[in-house]
């Protein structure tokens, strides 16, 4: 076994600071930071341009011969999938299908210039589409009149829905752009993987239910709000006997074939040059069959219908809709960015390049703003589409640009070929692509075994999102996640440490068999920051660790001193060679003078007494004071990252209470920032001194054993530890007490060192 030996002095924080001079670091002022932020030179202008237009960076290193062909193949494959998913996800947004083609074009063009990821495919994302659909159906329901909004006059129902979708997307884009400009991309860090997993699983359930009406060929109005999924299922099952058999058979056939081929793609992806575009193939076949057998007329199948040629003129957002949809737009902005950033981060790590969260917010904000002006709805990225772009060899966003060109060709020239496509086919394709999100439910047993608070966050987010809707569900999930963080910090697992025999290592005394605990010494560890919410918990656990309440002991001692002084004054208590002796044998009444309770909390004062009172010995007049068997307490602050003002006050009060009952307190492994804050906040005084701080736990223990040598039957002994630090004068021959769990065994040693 490898060993190491260290020889060094025993250090307190003060001793270390005296011996090792620190470098004085000049901290910049706020004024300096502001001045630096607004200072501009050529280098900074160049960096700003590269940061704002990231495509310049990778275009300068573009390897034409090696990358262009891969980008072309990837762009064509991704474009075909984007066309199909654009049409399908428009149904989720409760919009006419061709608006999905706009979403697969305009945001992609903008992201090409502003985005930092080279591999994600921008466009419609099913969860966002569903959230847009909830807003659309709330303001323009399938049944009943729309909400009274200026600007709806003279518009058809579809046009009103497009206005709502474009306006909420525009507002979402403004929020993303503002967050990017304010450099708050870190906000996505508050959405943990567990929360996102539960949220997207619930979204997959919503999407599945929303597509059942297309698969079954039923007419079911779109609903939104709490319990909308329950009401939708009710409406579906009430008219289940009206199911269109042709739609159902077509959907089942599409789902089975697509599922099987996608499994083949996953299993043999290493051998296939490109994944088989089975969704596109089945869509083409379904279009042909539907046209040939006239599904719309003969079987009453609902088809995509007329797809207008070309793009529509830009449209200004409706400000009144902003006020109606602000609450929904913010979670959409967060979810859209969080999902896109997560996917982008995966590919950036895989292909070794850097992405910028703040620039991604700017890119998606601008994409959604400009896209909404041209009547597209909320854009992010879909994992399946991005996987196609990356797995088919895409190297840069040139592939994304080419996919947008494919979408443009469909929009301008060949969109009419998709008019006979049954909507049930689009619904089936959407459902098959939900497999990945639905299978996330397999994480629940693992989370339950490994981390139950995380499991509760997953279940709470998922159930709330299913029952209350995606916007409220996300808020509930975020609240639960923050509560778990608060509870973990507020109620940490504190522990009492002990020395692992023969080492300078200290571990939880409950976890190891052979440990050493010097008599009268306690080591307490709190593995959390100490702040206003957990300072009382910390003090309670500290009292539990030392085995007595120092404030109660102090008050008892001061009340005992009052009684002793009173007896001495009356002559009922006299000083003898054996100490204080009671001369009166009548009943002694304990002092009940509570006129000044604050005096009971002050340090014990022996100045007018003829003798120092030994509180652990038998006191005269049957005076009872709780016994204190601890003479030294070590607080391990190695895991304490910060203290707030409330914690400083509470900690100082706790330390003073212990010091006043003659318990020496030592704080070890304290962060330099915390020490600096203690000095700046005037933490130290005549009672609480900076000399109580030591570099390491072992330094403090050696200091204690030097100050309080262990005695056993008048024989001076000390414990053996593997260390070269030797306290001169504590080397001895004798017997040392070694604790093995709760049993004490005596071990003879010729020479011991500590």
Tab-separated table of N, CA, C and O in Angstrom, residues 534-642:
chain	number	residue	atom	x	y	z
A	534	UNK	N	-31.747	27.766	7.865
A	534	UNK	CA	-31.313	26.560	8.569
A	534	UNK	C	-30.455	26.834	9.802
A	534	UNK	O	-29.901	25.906	10.382
A	535	UNK	N	-30.326	28.111	10.214
A	535	UNK	CA	-29.495	28.400	11.378
A	535	UNK	C	-30.098	27.795	12.641
A	535	UNK	O	-29.377	27.270	13.497
A	536	UNK	N	-31.420	27.833	12.786
A	536	UNK	CA	-32.048	27.218	13.964
A	536	UNK	C	-31.889	25.710	13.937
A	536	UNK	O	-31.678	25.075	14.988
A	537	UNK	N	-32.002	25.119	12.733
A	537	UNK	CA	-31.785	23.676	12.599
A	537	UNK	C	-30.348	23.321	12.989
A	537	UNK	O	-30.095	22.337	13.693
A	538	UNK	N	-29.391	24.149	12.547
A	538	UNK	CA	-27.985	23.933	12.871
A	538	UNK	C	-27.760	23.979	14.381
A	538	UNK	O	-27.101	23.109	14.957
A	539	UNK	N	-28.340	24.962	15.046
A	539	UNK	CA	-28.160	25.082	16.492
A	539	UNK	C	-28.815	23.921	17.229
A	539	UNK	O	-28.266	23.414	18.221
A	540	UNK	N	-29.972	23.483	16.736
A	540	UNK	CA	-30.632	22.332	17.360
A	540	UNK	C	-29.810	21.066	17.234
A	540	UNK	O	-29.670	20.291	18.193
A	541	UNK	N	-29.254	20.828	16.048
A	541	UNK	CA	-28.420	19.651	15.833
A	541	UNK	C	-27.127	19.737	16.642
A	541	UNK	O	-26.595	18.712	17.099
A	542	UNK	N	-26.620	20.945	16.807
A	542	UNK	CA	-25.404	21.131	17.598
A	542	UNK	C	-25.657	20.767	19.062
A	542	UNK	O	-24.849	20.072	19.698
A	543	UNK	N	-26.791	21.215	19.609
A	543	UNK	CA	-27.168	20.862	20.979
A	543	UNK	C	-27.318	19.349	21.111
A	543	UNK	O	-26.873	18.727	22.091
A	544	UNK	N	-27.922	18.736	20.100
A	544	UNK	CA	-28.102	17.285	20.113
A	544	UNK	C	-26.750	16.563	20.084
A	544	UNK	O	-26.564	15.533	20.741
A	545	UNK	N	-25.797	17.111	19.354
A	545	UNK	CA	-24.484	16.472	19.228
A	545	UNK	C	-23.684	16.545	20.521
A	545	UNK	O	-23.045	15.563	20.929
A	546	UNK	N	-23.704	17.715	21.184
A	546	UNK	CA	-22.907	17.850	22.411
A	546	UNK	C	-23.607	17.239	23.616
A	546	UNK	O	-22.969	16.954	24.638
A	547	UNK	N	-24.922	17.025	23.522
A	547	UNK	CA	-25.642	16.343	24.588
A	547	UNK	C	-26.178	17.246	25.677
A	547	UNK	O	-26.648	16.749	26.711
A	548	UNK	N	-26.124	18.548	25.528
A	548	UNK	CA	-26.687	19.464	26.511
A	548	UNK	C	-27.005	20.792	25.835
A	548	UNK	O	-26.467	21.109	24.779
A	549	UNK	N	-27.900	21.547	26.478
A	549	UNK	CA	-28.250	22.874	25.988
A	549	UNK	C	-27.381	23.895	26.716
A	549	UNK	O	-27.570	24.129	27.918
A	550	UNK	N	-26.419	24.516	26.041
A	550	UNK	CA	-25.485	25.407	26.740
A	550	UNK	C	-26.176	26.602	27.403
A	550	UNK	O	-25.760	27.039	28.479
A	551	UNK	N	-27.219	27.138	26.782
A	551	UNK	CA	-27.909	28.277	27.377
A	551	UNK	C	-28.604	27.866	28.670
A	551	UNK	O	-28.581	28.600	29.675
A	552	UNK	N	-29.205	26.685	28.683
A	552	UNK	CA	-29.864	26.190	29.901
A	552	UNK	C	-28.843	25.948	31.006
A	552	UNK	O	-29.066	26.292	32.172
A	553	UNK	N	-27.694	25.361	30.640
A	553	UNK	CA	-26.635	25.124	31.621
A	553	UNK	C	-26.125	26.439	32.187
A	553	UNK	O	-25.917	26.579	33.401
A	554	UNK	N	-25.916	27.437	31.308
A	554	UNK	CA	-25.417	28.734	31.756
A	554	UNK	C	-26.392	29.383	32.737
A	554	UNK	O	-25.983	29.936	33.781
A	555	UNK	N	-27.675	29.324	32.417
A	555	UNK	CA	-28.663	29.918	33.317
A	555	UNK	C	-28.698	29.191	34.667
A	555	UNK	O	-28.827	29.815	35.726
A	556	UNK	N	-28.582	27.860	34.634
A	556	UNK	CA	-28.559	27.093	35.876
A	556	UNK	C	-27.341	27.466	36.719
A	556	UNK	O	-27.416	27.595	37.950
A	557	UNK	N	-26.207	27.635	36.058
A	557	UNK	CA	-24.991	27.980	36.795
A	557	UNK	C	-25.115	29.366	37.435
A	557	UNK	O	-24.721	29.573	38.591
A	558	UNK	N	-25.620	30.325	36.657
A	558	UNK	CA	-25.752	31.676	37.210
A	558	UNK	C	-26.778	31.732	38.336
A	558	UNK	O	-26.612	32.476	39.314
A	559	UNK	N	-27.831	30.922	38.236
A	559	UNK	CA	-28.796	30.863	39.336
A	559	UNK	C	-28.160	30.209	40.555
A	559	UNK	O	-28.404	30.610	41.701
A	560	UNK	N	-27.293	29.204	40.334
A	560	UNK	CA	-26.590	28.563	41.440
A	560	UNK	C	-25.656	29.556	42.123
A	560	UNK	O	-25.535	29.576	43.361
A	561	UNK	N	-24.972	30.395	41.321
A	561	UNK	CA	-24.090	31.408	41.896
A	561	UNK	C	-24.880	32.407	42.742
A	561	UNK	O	-24.412	32.865	43.799
A	562	UNK	N	-26.065	32.763	42.275
A	562	UNK	CA	-26.910	33.666	43.070
A	562	UNK	C	-27.226	33.040	44.430
A	562	UNK	O	-27.167	33.703	45.475
A	563	UNK	N	-27.542	31.744	44.409
A	563	UNK	CA	-27.870	31.048	45.657
A	563	UNK	C	-26.661	30.989	46.576
A	563	UNK	O	-26.761	31.215	47.789
A	564	UNK	N	-25.481	30.672	45.997
A	564	UNK	CA	-24.259	30.582	46.803
A	564	UNK	C	-23.933	31.937	47.423
A	564	UNK	O	-23.579	32.037	48.610
A	565	UNK	N	-24.024	32.998	46.635
A	565	UNK	CA	-23.745	34.333	47.170
A	565	UNK	C	-24.730	34.678	48.307
A	565	UNK	O	-24.356	35.279	49.321
A	566	UNK	N	-25.986	34.302	48.128
A	566	UNK	CA	-27.002	34.601	49.133
A	566	UNK	C	-26.705	33.859	50.433
A	566	UNK	O	-26.810	34.421	51.535
A	567	UNK	N	-26.290	32.565	50.309
A	567	UNK	CA	-25.974	31.768	51.493
A	567	UNK	C	-24.727	32.300	52.192
A	567	UNK	O	-24.642	32.320	53.421
A	568	UNK	N	-23.723	32.707	51.408
A	568	UNK	CA	-22.508	33.271	51.991
A	568	UNK	C	-22.822	34.570	52.747
A	568	UNK	O	-22.273	34.840	53.825
A	569	UNK	N	-23.689	35.376	52.156
A	569	UNK	CA	-24.038	36.642	52.785
A	569	UNK	C	-24.773	36.413	54.103
A	569	UNK	O	-24.581	37.141	55.086
A	570	UNK	N	-25.618	35.366	54.184
A	570	UNK	CA	-26.366	35.054	55.402
A	570	UNK	C	-25.517	34.294	56.418
A	570	UNK	O	-25.950	34.068	57.543
A	571	UNK	N	-24.337	33.832	55.979
A	571	UNK	CA	-23.493	33.061	56.880
A	571	UNK	C	-23.855	31.600	56.943
A	571	UNK	O	-23.344	30.847	57.783
A	572	UNK	N	-24.766	31.156	56.128
A	572	UNK	CA	-25.180	29.756	56.113
A	572	UNK	C	-24.217	28.892	55.306
A	572	UNK	O	-24.347	27.672	55.258
A	573	UNK	N	-23.270	29.523	54.655
A	573	UNK	CA	-22.271	28.805	53.862
A	573	UNK	C	-20.924	29.429	54.187
A	573	UNK	O	-20.770	30.660	54.154
A	574	UNK	N	-19.946	28.561	54.566
A	574	UNK	CA	-18.640	29.063	54.965
A	574	UNK	C	-17.541	28.392	54.164
A	574	UNK	O	-17.686	27.262	53.698
A	575	UNK	N	-16.431	29.123	54.049
A	575	UNK	CA	-15.261	28.618	53.348
A	575	UNK	C	-14.395	27.828	54.327
A	575	UNK	O	-14.034	28.330	55.386
A	576	UNK	N	-14.083	26.573	54.014
A	576	UNK	CA	-13.202	25.740	54.824
A	576	UNK	C	-12.074	25.223	53.955
A	576	UNK	O	-12.027	25.468	52.744
A	577	UNK	N	-11.149	24.462	54.583
A	577	UNK	CA	-10.036	23.874	53.826
A	577	UNK	C	-10.523	22.863	52.810
A	577	UNK	O	-9.849	22.558	51.832
A	578	UNK	N	-11.711	22.318	53.063
A	578	UNK	CA	-12.284	21.337	52.139
A	578	UNK	C	-13.185	22.000	51.093
A	578	UNK	O	-13.768	21.325	50.261
A	579	UNK	N	-13.287	23.311	51.175
A	579	UNK	CA	-14.122	24.030	50.231
A	579	UNK	C	-15.284	24.688	50.929
A	579	UNK	O	-15.227	25.005	52.127
A	580	UNK	N	-16.373	24.868	50.235
A	580	UNK	CA	-17.562	25.486	50.794
A	580	UNK	C	-18.323	24.477	51.636
A	580	UNK	O	-18.602	23.356	51.188
A	581	UNK	N	-18.700	24.876	52.869
A	581	UNK	CA	-19.384	23.963	53.787
A	581	UNK	C	-20.663	24.618	54.264
A	581	UNK	O	-20.679	25.772	54.708
A	582	UNK	N	-21.758	23.873	54.203
A	582	UNK	CA	-23.053	24.371	54.632
A	582	UNK	C	-23.137	24.291	56.154
A	582	UNK	O	-22.922	23.225	56.740
A	583	UNK	N	-23.413	25.407	56.822
A	583	UNK	CA	-23.490	25.425	58.286
A	583	UNK	C	-24.909	25.312	58.792
A	583	UNK	O	-25.150	24.977	59.938
A	584	UNK	N	-25.879	25.620	57.953
A	584	UNK	CA	-27.279	25.516	58.355
A	584	UNK	C	-27.866	24.251	57.766
A	584	UNK	O	-27.635	23.919	56.604
A	585	UNK	N	-28.624	23.521	58.594
A	585	UNK	CA	-29.187	22.255	58.128
A	585	UNK	C	-30.684	22.369	57.845
A	585	UNK	O	-31.364	21.384	57.662
A	586	UNK	N	-31.161	23.567	57.836
A	586	UNK	CA	-32.563	23.789	57.489
A	586	UNK	C	-32.758	23.713	55.991
A	586	UNK	O	-31.815	23.593	55.210
A	587	UNK	N	-33.985	23.781	55.534
A	587	UNK	CA	-34.249	23.731	54.092
A	587	UNK	C	-33.693	24.965	53.394
A	587	UNK	O	-33.819	26.079	53.882
A	588	UNK	N	-33.070	24.735	52.300
A	588	UNK	CA	-32.482	25.813	51.513
A	588	UNK	C	-33.378	26.074	50.303
A	588	UNK	O	-33.674	25.159	49.531
A	589	UNK	N	-33.813	27.297	50.182
A	589	UNK	CA	-34.647	27.655	49.034
A	589	UNK	C	-33.776	28.217	47.923
A	589	UNK	O	-32.953	29.102	48.155
A	590	UNK	N	-33.991	27.664	46.729
A	590	UNK	CA	-33.236	28.172	45.574
A	590	UNK	C	-33.714	29.569	45.239
A	590	UNK	O	-34.892	29.886	45.348
A	591	UNK	N	-32.778	30.397	44.852
A	591	UNK	CA	-33.123	31.787	44.547
A	591	UNK	C	-34.132	31.849	43.414
A	591	UNK	O	-33.973	31.224	42.381
A	592	UNK	N	-35.195	32.586	43.681
A	592	UNK	CA	-36.218	32.760	42.658
A	592	UNK	C	-36.230	34.193	42.134
A	592	UNK	O	-37.211	34.646	41.558
A	593	UNK	N	-35.155	34.891	42.386
A	593	UNK	CA	-35.085	36.293	41.956
A	593	UNK	C	-34.914	36.364	40.447
A	593	UNK	O	-33.850	36.103	39.923
A	594	UNK	N	-35.988	36.652	39.776
A	594	UNK	CA	-35.946	36.704	38.316
A	594	UNK	C	-36.032	38.158	37.831
A	594	UNK	O	-36.477	38.432	36.723
A	595	UNK	N	-35.643	39.072	38.695
A	595	UNK	CA	-35.802	40.486	38.353
A	595	UNK	C	-34.973	40.893	37.157
A	595	UNK	O	-35.323	41.816	36.439
A	596	UNK	N	-33.884	40.208	36.919
A	596	UNK	CA	-33.033	40.551	35.778
A	596	UNK	C	-32.588	39.260	35.095
A	596	UNK	O	-31.502	38.737	35.366
A	597	UNK	N	-33.442	38.723	34.243
A	597	UNK	CA	-33.153	37.457	33.566
A	597	UNK	C	-31.975	37.573	32.618
A	597	UNK	O	-31.292	36.594	32.341
A	598	UNK	N	-31.715	38.776	32.096
A	598	UNK	CA	-30.613	38.937	31.157
A	598	UNK	C	-29.276	38.610	31.807
A	598	UNK	O	-28.346	38.161	31.147
A	599	UNK	N	-29.177	38.822	33.130
A	599	UNK	CA	-27.931	38.502	33.826
A	599	UNK	C	-27.630	37.017	33.789
A	599	UNK	O	-26.469	36.602	33.862
A	600	UNK	N	-28.674	36.199	33.705
A	600	UNK	CA	-28.468	34.748	33.678
A	600	UNK	C	-27.788	34.293	32.396
A	600	UNK	O	-27.221	33.210	32.346
A	601	UNK	N	-27.865	35.098	31.336
A	601	UNK	CA	-27.252	34.722	30.061
A	601	UNK	C	-25.836	35.268	29.917
A	601	UNK	O	-25.202	35.058	28.880
A	602	UNK	N	-25.343	35.971	30.934
A	602	UNK	CA	-24.000	36.530	30.882
A	602	UNK	C	-22.982	35.506	31.380
A	602	UNK	O	-23.330	34.532	32.051
A	603	UNK	N	-21.686	35.709	31.075
A	603	UNK	CA	-20.656	34.771	31.555
A	603	UNK	C	-20.670	34.694	33.080
A	603	UNK	O	-20.947	35.686	33.770
A	604	UNK	N	-20.381	33.511	33.624
A	604	UNK	CA	-20.338	33.334	35.073
A	604	UNK	C	-19.217	34.183	35.665
A	604	UNK	O	-18.107	34.235	35.123
A	605	UNK	N	-19.520	34.847	36.766
A	605	UNK	CA	-18.585	35.797	37.382
A	605	UNK	C	-18.238	35.309	38.791
A	605	UNK	O	-19.094	35.253	39.675
A	606	UNK	N	-16.944	34.928	39.002
A	606	UNK	CA	-16.501	34.411	40.292
A	606	UNK	C	-15.709	35.445	41.099
A	606	UNK	O	-15.116	35.112	42.123
A	607	UNK	N	-15.661	36.699	40.681
A	607	UNK	CA	-14.719	37.655	41.255
A	607	UNK	C	-14.974	37.931	42.741
A	607	UNK	O	-14.047	38.234	43.489
A	608	UNK	N	-16.209	37.842	43.203
A	608	UNK	CA	-16.467	38.125	44.611
A	608	UNK	C	-16.648	36.853	45.434
A	608	UNK	O	-17.122	36.888	46.568
A	609	UNK	N	-16.290	35.701	44.861
A	609	UNK	CA	-16.385	34.443	45.588
A	609	UNK	C	-15.006	34.035	46.085
A	609	UNK	O	-13.992	34.248	45.400
A	610	UNK	N	-14.930	33.409	47.260
A	610	UNK	CA	-13.621	33.018	47.801
A	610	UNK	C	-13.037	31.776	47.127
A	610	UNK	O	-11.893	31.427	47.405
A	611	UNK	N	-13.764	31.141	46.273
A	611	UNK	CA	-13.287	29.902	45.654
A	611	UNK	C	-13.878	29.773	44.255
A	611	UNK	O	-14.965	30.290	43.977
A	612	UNK	N	-13.137	29.113	43.348
A	612	UNK	CA	-13.633	28.812	42.002
A	612	UNK	C	-14.529	27.585	42.083
A	612	UNK	O	-14.136	26.563	42.649
A	613	UNK	N	-15.710	27.642	41.560
A	613	UNK	CA	-16.659	26.531	41.647
A	613	UNK	C	-16.356	25.502	40.567
A	613	UNK	O	-16.211	25.845	39.393
A	614	UNK	N	-16.230	24.239	40.989
A	614	UNK	CA	-16.086	23.137	40.037
A	614	UNK	C	-17.486	22.603	39.740
A	614	UNK	O	-18.094	21.916	40.561
A	615	UNK	N	-17.981	22.913	38.578
A	615	UNK	CA	-19.380	22.610	38.254
A	615	UNK	C	-19.648	21.116	38.085
A	615	UNK	O	-20.800	20.697	38.150
A	616	UNK	N	-18.619	20.331	37.868
A	616	UNK	CA	-18.828	18.887	37.698
A	616	UNK	C	-18.675	18.124	39.006
A	616	UNK	O	-18.745	16.889	39.021
A	617	UNK	N	-18.419	18.863	40.111
A	617	UNK	CA	-18.343	18.208	41.422
A	617	UNK	C	-19.658	18.425	42.166
A	617	UNK	O	-20.538	19.164	41.713
A	618	UNK	N	-19.787	17.802	43.333
A	618	UNK	CA	-21.009	17.934	44.118
A	618	UNK	C	-21.038	19.319	44.758
A	618	UNK	O	-20.086	19.731	45.425
A	619	UNK	N	-22.114	20.035	44.579
A	619	UNK	CA	-22.244	21.387	45.085
A	619	UNK	C	-22.954	21.380	46.436
A	619	UNK	O	-23.767	20.486	46.729
A	620	UNK	N	-22.670	22.396	47.276
A	620	UNK	CA	-23.319	22.447	48.600
A	620	UNK	C	-24.799	22.794	48.479
A	620	UNK	O	-25.269	23.263	47.443
A	621	UNK	N	-25.477	22.528	49.585
A	621	UNK	CA	-26.903	22.892	49.699
A	621	UNK	C	-27.759	22.211	48.657
A	621	UNK	O	-28.813	22.726	48.268
A	622	UNK	N	-27.276	21.045	48.187
A	622	UNK	CA	-28.033	20.260	47.187
A	622	UNK	C	-28.371	21.055	45.925
A	622	UNK	O	-29.413	20.852	45.297
A	623	UNK	N	-27.496	21.979	45.598
A	623	UNK	CA	-27.700	22.752	44.373
A	623	UNK	C	-27.411	21.857	43.177
A	623	UNK	O	-26.342	21.225	43.108
A	624	UNK	N	-28.340	21.792	42.243
A	624	UNK	CA	-28.205	20.914	41.082
A	624	UNK	C	-27.930	21.740	39.817
A	624	UNK	O	-28.697	22.642	39.491
A	625	UNK	N	-26.828	21.397	39.139
A	625	UNK	CA	-26.473	22.028	37.873
A	625	UNK	C	-26.153	20.930	36.871
A	625	UNK	O	-25.426	19.979	37.208
A	626	UNK	N	-26.705	20.987	35.653
A	626	UNK	CA	-26.410	19.927	34.665
A	626	UNK	C	-24.902	19.766	34.458
A	626	UNK	O	-24.153	20.738	34.391
A	627	UNK	N	-24.486	18.533	34.356
A	627	UNK	CA	-23.065	18.216	34.177
A	627	UNK	C	-22.676	18.402	32.710
A	627	UNK	O	-23.425	18.028	31.808
A	628	UNK	N	-21.502	18.972	32.474
A	628	UNK	CA	-20.974	19.159	31.123
A	628	UNK	C	-19.697	18.325	30.994
A	628	UNK	O	-18.694	18.620	31.658
A	629	UNK	N	-19.766	17.292	30.185
A	629	UNK	CA	-18.619	16.395	30.026
A	629	UNK	C	-17.769	16.743	28.809
A	629	UNK	O	-16.788	16.062	28.526
A	630	UNK	N	-18.171	17.751	28.060
A	630	UNK	CA	-17.428	18.147	26.853
A	630	UNK	C	-16.588	19.372	27.184
A	630	UNK	O	-17.117	20.372	27.683
A	631	UNK	N	-15.293	19.296	26.923
A	631	UNK	CA	-14.446	20.470	27.138
A	631	UNK	C	-14.032	21.131	25.825
A	631	UNK	O	-13.604	22.284	25.814
A	632	UNK	N	-14.153	20.387	24.695
A	632	UNK	CA	-13.744	20.946	23.399
A	632	UNK	C	-14.723	20.515	22.318
A	632	UNK	O	-15.141	19.355	22.267
A	633	UNK	N	-15.067	21.461	21.465
A	633	UNK	CA	-15.967	21.185	20.338
A	633	UNK	C	-15.305	21.681	19.058
A	633	UNK	O	-14.862	22.832	18.986
A	634	UNK	N	-15.237	20.805	18.052
A	634	UNK	CA	-14.685	21.177	16.747
A	634	UNK	C	-15.832	21.226	15.749
A	634	UNK	O	-16.590	20.261	15.608
A	635	UNK	N	-15.961	22.343	15.054
A	635	UNK	CA	-16.965	22.492	13.999
A	635	UNK	C	-16.266	22.385	12.650
A	635	UNK	O	-15.387	23.200	12.333
A	636	UNK	N	-16.635	21.372	11.884
A	636	UNK	CA	-16.045	21.163	10.558
A	636	UNK	C	-16.836	21.979	9.538
A	636	UNK	O	-17.981	21.661	9.221
A	637	UNK	N	-16.210	23.045	9.027
A	637	UNK	CA	-16.859	23.933	8.064
A	637	UNK	C	-16.393	23.669	6.635
A	637	UNK	O	-16.556	24.524	5.767
A	638	UNK	N	-15.847	22.501	6.365
A	638	UNK	CA	-15.302	22.238	5.027
A	638	UNK	C	-16.375	22.251	3.948
A	638	UNK	O	-16.082	22.503	2.774
A	639	UNK	N	-17.628	21.968	4.325
A	639	UNK	CA	-18.718	21.953	3.336
A	639	UNK	C	-19.598	23.191	3.418
A	639	UNK	O	-20.620	23.263	2.743
A	640	UNK	N	-19.225	24.168	4.238
A	640	UNK	CA	-20.006	25.401	4.371
A	640	UNK	C	-19.490	26.402	3.348
A	640	UNK	O	-18.376	26.903	3.454
A	641	UNK	N	-20.307	26.692	2.341
A	641	UNK	CA	-19.859	27.551	1.241
A	641	UNK	C	-20.164	29.030	1.478
A	641	UNK	O	-19.516	29.890	0.893
A	642	UNK	N	-21.149	29.336	2.322
A	642	UNK	CA	-21.416	30.740	2.619
A	642	UNK	C	-22.216	30.861	3.912
A	642	UNK	O	-22.861	29.906	4.369
